[in-house]
GROMACS .gro file of C-alpha atoms in nm:
model
  197
    1MET     CA    1   1.425   1.528  -1.323
    2THR     CA    2   1.716   1.584  -1.086
    3ASP     CA    3   1.978   1.350  -0.947
    4THR     CA    4   1.799   1.367  -0.611
    5THR     CA    5   1.460   1.254  -0.743
    6PRO     CA    6   1.400   0.912  -0.589
    7THR     CA    7   1.293   0.629  -0.814
    8LEU     CA    8   1.220   0.275  -0.714
    9ASP     CA    9   1.130  -0.037  -0.907
   10LEU     CA   10   0.797  -0.134  -0.754
   11GLY     CA   11   0.795  -0.465  -0.942
   12PRO     CA   12   0.931  -0.679  -0.657
   13GLN     CA   13   0.678  -0.535  -0.412
   14THR     CA   14   0.384  -0.573  -0.649
   15TRP     CA   15   0.491  -0.932  -0.712
   16ALA     CA   16   0.491  -0.995  -0.335
   17LEU     CA   17   0.132  -0.870  -0.317
   18ALA     CA   18   0.020  -1.078  -0.613
   19HIS     CA   19   0.172  -1.382  -0.442
   20LEU     CA   20  -0.014  -1.300  -0.119
   21ALA     CA   21  -0.342  -1.267  -0.306
   22GLU     CA   22  -0.306  -1.615  -0.452
   23GLY     CA   23  -0.344  -1.763  -0.104
   24VAL     CA   24  -0.659  -1.575   0.001
   25THR     CA   25  -0.957  -1.809   0.022
   26ASP     CA   26  -1.319  -1.709  -0.023
   27GLU     CA   27  -1.379  -1.816   0.338
   28GLN     CA   28  -1.130  -1.553   0.460
   29LEU     CA   29  -1.300  -1.259   0.291
   30ALA     CA   30  -1.521  -1.187   0.593
   31ASP     CA   31  -1.233  -1.206   0.844
   32PRO     CA   32  -1.113  -0.898   1.039
   33THR     CA   33  -0.798  -0.706   0.949
   34PRO     CA   34  -0.566  -0.464   1.130
   35CYS     CA   35  -0.779  -0.187   0.972
   36PRO     CA   36  -1.073  -0.190   1.216
   37GLU     CA   37  -1.332  -0.078   0.962
   38TYR     CA   38  -1.224  -0.333   0.697
   39THR     CA   39  -1.279  -0.704   0.654
   40VAL     CA   40  -1.039  -0.887   0.424
   41ARG     CA   41  -1.289  -0.825   0.143
   42ASN     CA   42  -1.289  -0.449   0.208
   43LEU     CA   43  -0.911  -0.440   0.244
   44LEU     CA   44  -0.866  -0.618  -0.088
   45GLY     CA   45  -1.120  -0.384  -0.249
   46HIS     CA   46  -0.919  -0.088  -0.120
   47MET     CA   47  -0.594  -0.241  -0.245
   48VAL     CA   48  -0.735  -0.306  -0.591
   49GLY     CA   49  -0.864   0.051  -0.607
   50LEU     CA   50  -0.540   0.210  -0.492
   51THR     CA   51  -0.342  -0.003  -0.736
   52VAL     CA   52  -0.547   0.129  -1.028
   53ALA     CA   53  -0.536   0.485  -0.893
   54PHE     CA   54  -0.159   0.491  -0.849
   55ARG     CA   55  -0.106   0.315  -1.181
   56ASP     CA   56  -0.295   0.598  -1.349
   57ALA     CA   57  -0.125   0.860  -1.132
   58GLY     CA   58   0.211   0.728  -1.252
   59ARG     CA   59   0.091   0.744  -1.612
   60LYS     CA   60  -0.044   1.098  -1.549
   61ASP     CA   61  -0.372   0.958  -1.684
   62LEU     CA   62  -0.597   1.165  -1.460
   63GLY     CA   63  -0.969   1.100  -1.434
   64VAL     CA   64  -1.222   0.906  -1.228
   65THR     CA   65  -0.967   0.659  -1.094
   66THR     CA   66  -0.739   0.933  -0.961
   67ASP     CA   67  -1.012   1.178  -0.857
   68THR     CA   68  -1.207   0.951  -0.621
   69SER     CA   69  -1.130   0.976  -0.249
   70PRO     CA   70  -1.062   0.638  -0.086
   71ASP     CA   71  -1.305   0.743   0.188
   72SER     CA   72  -1.596   0.801  -0.052
   73ALA     CA   73  -1.743   0.454   0.010
   74LEU     CA   74  -1.660   0.126   0.183
   75PRO     CA   75  -1.447  -0.057  -0.076
   76ASP     CA   76  -1.564  -0.388  -0.213
   77LEU     CA   77  -1.440  -0.651  -0.456
   78GLY     CA   78  -1.563  -0.719  -0.806
   79PRO     CA   79  -1.608  -1.080  -0.922
   80GLY     CA   80  -1.294  -1.077  -1.139
   81TRP     CA   81  -1.053  -0.941  -0.881
   82ARG     CA   82  -0.829  -1.250  -0.876
   83GLU     CA   83  -0.742  -1.195  -1.243
   84GLU     CA   84  -0.767  -0.816  -1.253
   85TRP     CA   85  -0.556  -0.724  -0.951
   86PRO     CA   86  -0.231  -0.901  -1.050
   87LYS     CA   87  -0.263  -0.742  -1.395
   88ALA     CA   88  -0.313  -0.396  -1.243
   89LEU     CA   89  -0.018  -0.452  -1.005
   90ALA     CA   90   0.210  -0.532  -1.298
   91GLU     CA   91   0.083  -0.224  -1.481
   92LEU     CA   92   0.146  -0.006  -1.174
   93ALA     CA   93   0.505  -0.128  -1.153
   94GLU     CA   94   0.555  -0.060  -1.523
   95ALA     CA   95   0.410   0.291  -1.496
   96TRP     CA   96   0.650   0.386  -1.216
   97ARG     CA   97   0.953   0.250  -1.401
   98ASP     CA   98   0.924   0.555  -1.623
   99PRO     CA   99   1.132   0.831  -1.456
  100VAL     CA  100   0.877   1.085  -1.578
  101ALA     CA  101   0.626   0.937  -1.332
  102TRP     CA  102   0.837   1.071  -1.045
  103THR     CA  103   0.843   1.427  -1.181
  104GLY     CA  104   0.590   1.705  -1.232
  105MET     CA  105   0.246   1.694  -1.076
  106THR     CA  106  -0.013   1.417  -1.066
  107ARG     CA  107  -0.320   1.324  -0.865
  108ALA     CA  108  -0.434   1.035  -0.645
  109GLY     CA  109  -0.734   1.005  -0.417
  110GLY     CA  110  -0.856   1.340  -0.543
  111VAL     CA  111  -0.541   1.515  -0.416
  112ASP     CA  112  -0.293   1.693  -0.644
  113LEU     CA  113   0.065   1.617  -0.544
  114PRO     CA  114   0.415   1.601  -0.690
  115GLY     CA  115   0.497   1.281  -0.875
  116GLU     CA  116   0.783   1.215  -0.634
  117ILE     CA  117   0.546   1.223  -0.335
  118ALA     CA  118   0.285   1.014  -0.517
  119GLY     CA  119   0.549   0.747  -0.573
  120LEU     CA  120   0.638   0.746  -0.204
  121VAL     CA  121   0.273   0.726  -0.102
  122ALA     CA  122   0.218   0.438  -0.345
  123THR     CA  123   0.515   0.254  -0.196
  124ASP     CA  124   0.384   0.306   0.156
  125GLU     CA  125   0.038   0.180   0.058
  126LEU     CA  126   0.177  -0.131  -0.109
  127VAL     CA  127   0.407  -0.221   0.180
  128ILE     CA  128   0.179  -0.149   0.476
  129HIS     CA  129  -0.140  -0.291   0.325
  130GLY     CA  130   0.061  -0.599   0.228
  131TRP     CA  131   0.132  -0.644   0.598
  132ASP     CA  132  -0.237  -0.590   0.676
  133LEU     CA  133  -0.338  -0.860   0.429
  134ALA     CA  134  -0.074  -1.106   0.545
  135ARG     CA  135  -0.169  -1.064   0.911
  136ALA     CA  136  -0.539  -1.095   0.837
  137THR     CA  137  -0.492  -1.416   0.640
  138GLY     CA  138  -0.216  -1.578   0.847
  139ARG     CA  139   0.046  -1.560   0.573
  140THR     CA  140   0.419  -1.502   0.591
  141TYR     CA  141   0.507  -1.164   0.445
  142THR     CA  142   0.844  -1.054   0.312
  143PRO     CA  143   0.815  -0.713   0.145
  144ASP     CA  144   1.074  -0.602  -0.104
  145PRO     CA  145   1.364  -0.469   0.107
  146ALA     CA  146   1.410  -0.156  -0.104
  147ALA     CA  147   1.039  -0.073  -0.092
  148LEU     CA  148   1.031  -0.139   0.283
  149GLN     CA  149   1.321   0.102   0.343
  150VAL     CA  150   1.154   0.373   0.133
  151CYS     CA  151   0.826   0.315   0.318
  152HIS     CA  152   0.991   0.335   0.660
  153ASP     CA  153   1.179   0.653   0.575
  154PHE     CA  154   0.864   0.814   0.432
  155LEU     CA  155   0.667   0.732   0.747
  156ALA     CA  156   0.949   0.843   0.977
  157ALA     CA  157   0.962   1.179   0.800
  158SER     CA  158   0.588   1.227   0.864
  159VAL     CA  159   0.600   1.181   1.242
  160ASP     CA  160   0.612   1.554   1.319
  161ASP     CA  161   0.383   1.657   1.033
  162PRO     CA  162   0.068   1.811   1.187
  163SER     CA  163  -0.142   1.680   0.899
  164ARG     CA  164  -0.039   1.316   0.941
  165GLY     CA  165  -0.346   1.248   1.157
  166GLU     CA  166  -0.556   1.286   0.844
  167ILE     CA  167  -0.382   0.982   0.694
  168PHE     CA  168  -0.221   0.774   0.969
  169GLY     CA  169  -0.317   0.680   1.322
  170PRO     CA  170  -0.104   0.773   1.624
  171VAL     CA  171   0.242   0.616   1.616
  172VAL     CA  172   0.256   0.284   1.803
  173PRO     CA  173   0.584   0.267   1.999
  174VAL     CA  174   0.814  -0.012   1.882
  175GLU     CA  175   1.154  -0.113   2.017
  176PRO     CA  176   1.430   0.070   1.824
  177ASP     CA  177   1.601  -0.262   1.746
  178ALA     CA  178   1.280  -0.427   1.622
  179PRO     CA  179   1.271  -0.550   1.261
  180LEU     CA  180   1.236  -0.269   1.007
  181LEU     CA  181   0.890  -0.392   0.903
  182ASP     CA  182   0.766  -0.375   1.263
  183ARG     CA  183   0.903  -0.022   1.296
  184ALA     CA  184   0.733   0.086   0.973
  185VAL     CA  185   0.405  -0.072   1.084
  186GLY     CA  186   0.426   0.114   1.416
  187LEU     CA  187   0.495   0.441   1.237
  188SER     CA  188   0.183   0.383   1.027
  189GLY     CA  189  -0.030   0.370   1.343
  190ARG     CA  190  -0.067  -0.007   1.358
  191ASP     CA  191   0.037  -0.247   1.631
  192PRO     CA  192   0.286  -0.498   1.486
  193ARG     CA  193   0.167  -0.745   1.750
  194TRP     CA  194  -0.185  -0.753   1.598
  195THR     CA  195  -0.323  -1.104   1.551
  196ARG     CA  196  -0.640  -1.237   1.391
  197ARG     CA  197  -0.783  -1.376   1.715
   0.00000   0.00000   0.00000
């Protein structure tokens, strides 16, 4: 590991997501989200799956959870998700507190990638999908400031990457003085003005 290898405590961001999840009602599971193909139920299923995948990627515990593409099937929720997801979020944060997680190679979504990049992708997923969930359920969302800055910088660095279209939608223009979260959301291909109705 070098002095330039970024590390980030994902605990505050995972806590923010666990807090958001507490407020999701069963009646909201069929509601739309900023991800056009996902209802709240599908979004939560995706978030639970990515949490487990990036937990195991951080642990370098490679297998089914890290080999499965997120596009392999429409994600769904298991019956115990309200108990299982907060536990997996805490485990993800713990896995990435180990500096070794940010080094070497690992795998997520069936893609081999450096640990450093996997950590940045995990941060992006946690921050942006947190916004998706908050918007879809009408909740106030305050991501961890450090995680938000890492997410924004990661997305900004991808703008000119020709392969970004495989992961993100076209950038949605946002005022340069807009809040950092709005700018990150726009860079992810979402409209920060999206509303449920």
